């Protein structure tokens, strides 16, 4: 039987013989996407031809990465660096791929990388790792809440066995209870190796919850009780971490600050204190930084991460101080960077190419090392962006740079 054309499928949808979301049941995903473009273009009078230009296999992404596939959006990708990174996952000179439509961003990070490199490169370490999921249970009263907390503390092995039965890679690290009246939140934390692991830990936690409901009087209300906390600004992630907590720092010689960045270590230190620390505190911000979200978002888009988790990834603190030798010490600490090098969008061809630029595509050896290296690279990328912006403010070149590059 011959393959229907996009026009054939579109006609069947118009006639009511076929539903919009069922097109892949009757043709390959590329033909189905073309039929949807015809239908949506007809309904909206939009030119959708550019959305039909994409490099991925539509059959591979439909269902696993997206539904009702229409096409693809292209975002320009630039590269900053190279910058030498002394990381816990290994030392390497890395180029940093950045997907963005914001003029001046790549140039900004590239200038920061240049200054860092002139000082011998950056150091980065993952200080804590663990993806979380926090279901909320209903109990009768505080006494029953106390009993549930006691049961949980005594039965972590049983919950671990249930949770880990759903995955060959994830490991349950710990379960932390929180009580609010007759609500009990249990924050499960897992080692997900090189996967970001959100789906993995959700499925594993569901299995553990079945054990809790079978063995206690508690009733599961929601598999996610927002104490995880996923894709939302949350102080618990700033304090306890989520995904990977990663820190990067560098010492930039005074002459480099003065000659390349056109300011002084003392000026950068003061700006960071008054802007990133005092200003952020007055604003009630969770992140005490200049624009960490810029670097995180650009690398996330380039490498196939979950872009909504930029919310947590930008939960960072930047510090700057003049050393005893008169040089500039700068650091950035990202509390909750949720990244992976396997699964999700990382398998798409353009995103995998960016991971290959970084040298972290696929699973690492030992397990988890590639995701650690990606986290460390993002932290150094953010550090370069912070350094450059602070310097631009110190030299009063911020607006002129955007006038030249950002329009």
mmCIF file of C-alpha atoms in Angstrom, residues 32-303:
data_model
loop_
_atom_site.group_PDB
_atom_site.id
_atom_site.type_symbol
_atom_site.label_atom_id
_atom_site.label_comp_id
_atom_site.label_asym_id
_atom_site.label_seq_id
_atom_site.Cartn_x
_atom_site.Cartn_y
_atom_site.Cartn_z
ATOM 1 C CA UNK A 32 2.651 13.527 9.369
ATOM 2 C CA UNK A 33 4.568 16.696 10.309
ATOM 3 C CA UNK A 34 4.126 18.052 6.780
ATOM 4 C CA UNK A 35 0.384 17.393 6.995
ATOM 5 C CA UNK A 36 0.195 19.279 10.281
ATOM 6 C CA UNK A 37 2.046 22.207 8.760
ATOM 7 C CA UNK A 38 -0.541 22.313 5.956
ATOM 8 C CA UNK A 39 -3.401 22.276 8.438
ATOM 9 C CA UNK A 40 -1.928 24.841 10.838
ATOM 10 C CA UNK A 41 -0.839 27.136 7.997
ATOM 11 C CA UNK A 42 -4.366 27.001 6.609
ATOM 12 C CA UNK A 43 -5.876 27.790 10.013
ATOM 13 C CA UNK A 44 -3.486 30.588 10.953
ATOM 14 C CA UNK A 45 -2.361 32.000 7.599
ATOM 15 C CA UNK A 46 1.260 31.559 8.734
ATOM 16 C CA UNK A 47 4.218 30.600 6.549
ATOM 17 C CA UNK A 48 5.414 27.361 8.118
ATOM 18 C CA UNK A 49 7.901 26.305 5.433
ATOM 19 C CA UNK A 50 10.917 27.271 7.626
ATOM 20 C CA UNK A 51 9.687 24.855 10.314
ATOM 21 C CA UNK A 52 9.994 22.042 7.767
ATOM 22 C CA UNK A 53 13.780 22.434 7.598
ATOM 23 C CA UNK A 54 15.257 20.224 10.296
ATOM 24 C CA UNK A 55 18.100 17.716 10.627
ATOM 25 C CA UNK A 56 16.662 15.207 13.089
ATOM 26 C CA UNK A 57 14.789 11.988 12.336
ATOM 27 C CA UNK A 58 11.148 12.877 12.947
ATOM 28 C CA UNK A 59 10.295 9.236 13.669
ATOM 29 C CA UNK A 60 12.959 9.190 16.395
ATOM 30 C CA UNK A 61 11.698 12.281 18.217
ATOM 31 C CA UNK A 62 7.930 11.800 17.901
ATOM 32 C CA UNK A 63 6.596 10.420 21.158
ATOM 33 C CA UNK A 64 9.955 10.273 22.927
ATOM 34 C CA UNK A 65 10.757 13.991 22.703
ATOM 35 C CA UNK A 66 7.629 15.693 21.360
ATOM 36 C CA UNK A 67 4.014 15.135 20.337
ATOM 37 C CA UNK A 68 2.044 16.549 17.391
ATOM 38 C CA UNK A 69 5.328 17.114 15.571
ATOM 39 C CA UNK A 70 5.249 20.133 13.289
ATOM 40 C CA UNK A 71 8.920 20.613 12.451
ATOM 41 C CA UNK A 72 11.919 22.206 14.070
ATOM 42 C CA UNK A 73 13.189 25.572 15.246
ATOM 43 C CA UNK A 74 16.765 26.540 14.457
ATOM 44 C CA UNK A 75 18.798 28.486 17.007
ATOM 45 C CA UNK A 76 22.225 29.844 16.027
ATOM 46 C CA UNK A 77 25.123 28.100 17.776
ATOM 47 C CA UNK A 78 28.410 29.823 18.523
ATOM 48 C CA UNK A 79 31.486 28.712 20.408
ATOM 49 C CA UNK A 80 33.549 30.343 23.149
ATOM 50 C CA UNK A 81 37.036 29.382 24.242
ATOM 51 C CA UNK A 82 39.052 27.331 24.342
ATOM 52 C CA UNK A 83 39.441 27.484 28.084
ATOM 53 C CA UNK A 84 41.474 25.110 30.250
ATOM 54 C CA UNK A 85 39.379 23.412 32.929
ATOM 55 C CA UNK A 86 40.949 21.528 35.823
ATOM 56 C CA UNK A 87 37.901 19.493 36.741
ATOM 57 C CA UNK A 88 37.162 16.672 39.118
ATOM 58 C CA UNK A 89 36.033 14.698 36.058
ATOM 59 C CA UNK A 90 39.356 15.385 34.339
ATOM 60 C CA UNK A 91 41.484 18.243 33.060
ATOM 61 C CA UNK A 92 40.955 19.413 29.489
ATOM 62 C CA UNK A 93 41.017 22.384 27.161
ATOM 63 C CA UNK A 94 37.410 22.819 26.090
ATOM 64 C CA UNK A 95 35.451 24.821 23.572
ATOM 65 C CA UNK A 96 32.039 25.867 24.914
ATOM 66 C CA UNK A 97 29.053 25.577 22.507
ATOM 67 C CA UNK A 98 26.338 28.187 23.067
ATOM 68 C CA UNK A 99 22.928 28.319 21.376
ATOM 69 C CA UNK A 100 21.418 31.783 21.564
ATOM 70 C CA UNK A 101 19.787 34.608 19.645
ATOM 71 C CA UNK A 102 21.189 37.253 22.007
ATOM 72 C CA UNK A 103 23.878 39.257 20.264
ATOM 73 C CA UNK A 104 26.978 39.906 22.442
ATOM 74 C CA UNK A 105 26.500 36.814 24.623
ATOM 75 C CA UNK A 106 29.073 34.577 22.912
ATOM 76 C CA UNK A 107 31.500 37.487 22.631
ATOM 77 C CA UNK A 108 30.996 38.253 26.316
ATOM 78 C CA UNK A 109 31.713 34.707 27.450
ATOM 79 C CA UNK A 110 34.588 34.412 24.981
ATOM 80 C CA UNK A 111 36.272 37.504 26.469
ATOM 81 C CA UNK A 112 35.818 36.056 29.945
ATOM 82 C CA UNK A 113 37.367 32.775 28.791
ATOM 83 C CA UNK A 114 40.329 34.676 27.342
ATOM 84 C CA UNK A 115 40.980 36.425 30.650
ATOM 85 C CA UNK A 116 40.632 33.201 32.610
ATOM 86 C CA UNK A 117 42.967 31.399 30.213
ATOM 87 C CA UNK A 118 45.559 34.146 30.580
ATOM 88 C CA UNK A 119 45.601 33.349 34.298
ATOM 89 C CA UNK A 120 46.162 29.634 33.728
ATOM 90 C CA UNK A 121 42.583 28.432 33.347
ATOM 91 C CA UNK A 122 39.802 27.597 35.778
ATOM 92 C CA UNK A 123 39.234 24.956 38.404
ATOM 93 C CA UNK A 124 35.830 23.276 38.813
ATOM 94 C CA UNK A 125 34.412 20.583 41.060
ATOM 95 C CA UNK A 126 31.051 18.886 41.547
ATOM 96 C CA UNK A 127 30.578 19.063 45.321
ATOM 97 C CA UNK A 128 27.275 17.192 45.626
ATOM 98 C CA UNK A 129 25.129 15.122 43.299
ATOM 99 C CA UNK A 130 21.602 13.767 43.499
ATOM 100 C CA UNK A 131 18.328 14.125 41.623
ATOM 101 C CA UNK A 132 15.283 14.474 43.869
ATOM 102 C CA UNK A 133 11.585 13.688 43.834
ATOM 103 C CA UNK A 134 9.416 14.561 46.845
ATOM 104 C CA UNK A 135 5.941 13.022 47.103
ATOM 105 C CA UNK A 136 3.426 14.344 49.638
ATOM 106 C CA UNK A 137 1.390 11.990 51.839
ATOM 107 C CA UNK A 138 -1.759 12.663 53.849
ATOM 108 C CA UNK A 139 -1.892 11.403 57.430
ATOM 109 C CA UNK A 140 -4.547 11.765 60.127
ATOM 110 C CA UNK A 141 -2.629 14.027 62.482
ATOM 111 C CA UNK A 142 0.790 14.949 63.829
ATOM 112 C CA UNK A 143 1.076 11.711 65.837
ATOM 113 C CA UNK A 144 0.566 9.701 62.652
ATOM 114 C CA UNK A 145 3.053 11.949 60.874
ATOM 115 C CA UNK A 146 5.638 11.156 63.545
ATOM 116 C CA UNK A 147 4.946 7.448 63.125
ATOM 117 C CA UNK A 148 5.419 7.687 59.363
ATOM 118 C CA UNK A 149 8.718 9.538 59.763
ATOM 119 C CA UNK A 150 9.938 6.856 62.172
ATOM 120 C CA UNK A 151 8.877 4.110 59.750
ATOM 121 C CA UNK A 152 10.681 5.797 56.864
ATOM 122 C CA UNK A 153 13.910 6.113 58.842
ATOM 123 C CA UNK A 154 13.761 2.439 59.789
ATOM 124 C CA UNK A 155 12.857 1.147 56.334
ATOM 125 C CA UNK A 156 15.106 2.880 53.832
ATOM 126 C CA UNK A 157 16.446 -0.523 52.635
ATOM 127 C CA UNK A 158 12.925 -1.666 51.693
ATOM 128 C CA UNK A 159 12.240 1.566 49.829
ATOM 129 C CA UNK A 160 15.636 1.353 48.141
ATOM 130 C CA UNK A 161 14.956 -2.186 46.943
ATOM 131 C CA UNK A 162 11.589 -1.158 45.489
ATOM 132 C CA UNK A 163 12.906 2.002 43.859
ATOM 133 C CA UNK A 164 15.979 0.411 42.329
ATOM 134 C CA UNK A 165 13.928 -2.463 40.892
ATOM 135 C CA UNK A 166 12.739 -0.001 38.210
ATOM 136 C CA UNK A 167 16.168 1.034 36.918
ATOM 137 C CA UNK A 168 19.520 -0.523 36.106
ATOM 138 C CA UNK A 169 21.375 2.742 36.693
ATOM 139 C CA UNK A 170 19.727 4.802 39.435
ATOM 140 C CA UNK A 171 20.655 4.415 43.107
ATOM 141 C CA UNK A 172 18.586 5.733 46.007
ATOM 142 C CA UNK A 173 20.935 7.709 48.232
ATOM 143 C CA UNK A 174 18.627 8.915 51.007
ATOM 144 C CA UNK A 175 15.085 9.925 51.977
ATOM 145 C CA UNK A 176 14.530 13.086 54.028
ATOM 146 C CA UNK A 177 11.122 13.646 55.708
ATOM 147 C CA UNK A 178 9.435 17.034 56.258
ATOM 148 C CA UNK A 179 6.224 17.439 58.271
ATOM 149 C CA UNK A 180 3.693 20.231 57.856
ATOM 150 C CA UNK A 181 0.574 19.530 59.916
ATOM 151 C CA UNK A 182 -1.027 16.382 58.513
ATOM 152 C CA UNK A 183 1.189 16.497 55.419
ATOM 153 C CA UNK A 184 4.384 14.462 55.195
ATOM 154 C CA UNK A 185 6.803 15.203 52.366
ATOM 155 C CA UNK A 186 9.532 12.666 51.621
ATOM 156 C CA UNK A 187 12.425 14.034 49.571
ATOM 157 C CA UNK A 188 14.000 11.069 47.765
ATOM 158 C CA UNK A 189 17.515 11.688 46.389
ATOM 159 C CA UNK A 190 19.129 9.481 43.727
ATOM 160 C CA UNK A 191 22.425 9.042 41.945
ATOM 161 C CA UNK A 192 21.364 8.973 38.277
ATOM 162 C CA UNK A 193 24.879 8.604 36.776
ATOM 163 C CA UNK A 194 25.136 10.296 33.347
ATOM 164 C CA UNK A 195 21.390 10.809 32.965
ATOM 165 C CA UNK A 196 19.685 13.978 34.181
ATOM 166 C CA UNK A 197 17.299 11.399 35.603
ATOM 167 C CA UNK A 198 13.998 13.179 36.220
ATOM 168 C CA UNK A 199 11.895 10.445 34.602
ATOM 169 C CA UNK A 200 14.051 7.771 36.194
ATOM 170 C CA UNK A 201 13.531 9.038 39.731
ATOM 171 C CA UNK A 202 9.823 9.682 39.210
ATOM 172 C CA UNK A 203 9.227 6.054 38.211
ATOM 173 C CA UNK A 204 11.472 4.748 40.997
ATOM 174 C CA UNK A 205 9.774 6.894 43.639
ATOM 175 C CA UNK A 206 6.342 5.700 42.540
ATOM 176 C CA UNK A 207 7.450 2.134 43.312
ATOM 177 C CA UNK A 208 8.753 3.150 46.743
ATOM 178 C CA UNK A 209 5.473 4.954 47.468
ATOM 179 C CA UNK A 210 3.578 1.718 46.853
ATOM 180 C CA UNK A 211 5.585 0.126 49.647
ATOM 181 C CA UNK A 212 4.873 3.043 51.988
ATOM 182 C CA UNK A 213 1.132 2.903 51.344
ATOM 183 C CA UNK A 214 1.100 -0.890 51.810
ATOM 184 C CA UNK A 215 2.999 -0.769 55.110
ATOM 185 C CA UNK A 216 1.672 2.412 56.775
ATOM 186 C CA UNK A 217 -1.562 4.359 57.196
ATOM 187 C CA UNK A 218 -0.330 7.196 54.972
ATOM 188 C CA UNK A 219 -2.056 7.984 51.667
ATOM 189 C CA UNK A 220 -0.156 9.329 48.681
ATOM 190 C CA UNK A 221 -1.680 12.614 47.527
ATOM 191 C CA UNK A 222 0.771 13.573 44.778
ATOM 192 C CA UNK A 223 3.946 11.965 43.486
ATOM 193 C CA UNK A 224 5.453 15.440 43.351
ATOM 194 C CA UNK A 225 4.743 17.656 46.342
ATOM 195 C CA UNK A 226 6.868 20.597 45.091
ATOM 196 C CA UNK A 227 9.535 20.024 47.729
ATOM 197 C CA UNK A 228 11.668 18.394 45.004
ATOM 198 C CA UNK A 229 11.689 21.228 43.692
ATOM 199 C CA UNK A 230 11.568 20.915 39.903
ATOM 200 C CA UNK A 231 11.417 23.836 37.427
ATOM 201 C CA UNK A 232 10.591 26.404 40.088
ATOM 202 C CA UNK A 233 12.750 28.804 42.104
ATOM 203 C CA UNK A 234 13.142 27.253 45.558
ATOM 204 C CA UNK A 235 15.362 27.923 48.529
ATOM 205 C CA UNK A 236 15.638 24.203 49.312
ATOM 206 C CA UNK A 237 17.564 23.696 46.090
ATOM 207 C CA UNK A 238 19.853 26.602 46.937
ATOM 208 C CA UNK A 239 20.634 25.046 50.324
ATOM 209 C CA UNK A 240 20.407 21.285 49.761
ATOM 210 C CA UNK A 241 21.219 21.151 46.059
ATOM 211 C CA UNK A 242 19.524 19.252 43.261
ATOM 212 C CA UNK A 243 21.095 17.527 40.314
ATOM 213 C CA UNK A 244 24.700 18.646 40.589
ATOM 214 C CA UNK A 245 26.087 21.328 42.894
ATOM 215 C CA UNK A 246 29.173 22.616 41.130
ATOM 216 C CA UNK A 247 31.731 25.324 41.873
ATOM 217 C CA UNK A 248 34.239 26.975 39.514
ATOM 218 C CA UNK A 249 36.932 29.513 40.293
ATOM 219 C CA UNK A 250 39.919 31.263 38.770
ATOM 220 C CA UNK A 251 42.588 33.773 39.656
ATOM 221 C CA UNK A 252 43.143 36.445 37.015
ATOM 222 C CA UNK A 253 46.406 38.450 37.208
ATOM 223 C CA UNK A 254 46.053 42.175 37.822
ATOM 224 C CA UNK A 255 47.730 43.066 34.518
ATOM 225 C CA UNK A 256 45.187 40.942 32.623
ATOM 226 C CA UNK A 257 42.302 42.664 34.406
ATOM 227 C CA UNK A 258 43.759 46.075 33.628
ATOM 228 C CA UNK A 259 44.943 45.457 30.057
ATOM 229 C CA UNK A 260 42.258 43.122 28.719
ATOM 230 C CA UNK A 261 39.245 43.962 30.830
ATOM 231 C CA UNK A 262 40.072 47.669 31.256
ATOM 232 C CA UNK A 263 39.270 47.811 34.958
ATOM 233 C CA UNK A 264 40.826 46.746 38.268
ATOM 234 C CA UNK A 265 40.402 43.831 40.667
ATOM 235 C CA UNK A 266 39.218 46.286 43.337
ATOM 236 C CA UNK A 267 36.502 47.656 41.043
ATOM 237 C CA UNK A 268 35.228 44.181 40.146
ATOM 238 C CA UNK A 269 35.210 43.201 43.820
ATOM 239 C CA UNK A 270 33.193 46.264 44.791
ATOM 240 C CA UNK A 271 30.709 45.877 41.936
ATOM 241 C CA UNK A 272 30.167 42.229 42.792
ATOM 242 C CA UNK A 273 29.561 43.039 46.460
ATOM 243 C CA UNK A 274 27.218 45.951 45.875
ATOM 244 C CA UNK A 275 25.407 44.481 42.852
ATOM 245 C CA UNK A 276 25.420 40.688 43.105
ATOM 246 C CA UNK A 277 25.347 40.377 46.899
ATOM 247 C CA UNK A 278 23.728 43.486 48.400
ATOM 248 C CA UNK A 279 21.512 44.259 45.422
ATOM 249 C CA UNK A 280 20.313 40.670 45.137
ATOM 250 C CA UNK A 281 19.627 40.506 48.874
ATOM 251 C CA UNK A 282 17.573 43.693 48.729
ATOM 252 C CA UNK A 283 15.635 42.274 45.772
ATOM 253 C CA UNK A 284 14.936 39.051 47.669
ATOM 254 C CA UNK A 285 16.632 37.059 44.925
ATOM 255 C CA UNK A 286 17.526 33.377 45.236
ATOM 256 C CA UNK A 287 20.472 33.697 42.881
ATOM 257 C CA UNK A 288 23.215 36.176 43.847
ATOM 258 C CA UNK A 289 24.833 36.627 40.465
ATOM 259 C CA UNK A 290 24.947 38.882 37.412
ATOM 260 C CA UNK A 291 23.612 36.697 34.592
ATOM 261 C CA UNK A 292 24.401 33.025 35.179
ATOM 262 C CA UNK A 293 21.106 32.113 33.464
ATOM 263 C CA UNK A 294 22.553 33.357 30.169
ATOM 264 C CA UNK A 295 25.367 30.794 30.130
ATOM 265 C CA UNK A 296 23.239 27.981 31.528
ATOM 266 C CA UNK A 297 20.428 28.527 29.015
ATOM 267 C CA UNK A 298 22.771 28.767 26.021
ATOM 268 C CA UNK A 299 24.633 25.554 26.864
ATOM 269 C CA UNK A 300 21.362 23.802 27.764
ATOM 270 C CA UNK A 301 19.881 24.602 24.350
ATOM 271 C CA UNK A 302 23.061 23.590 22.547
ATOM 272 C CA UNK A 303 23.432 20.247 24.334
#
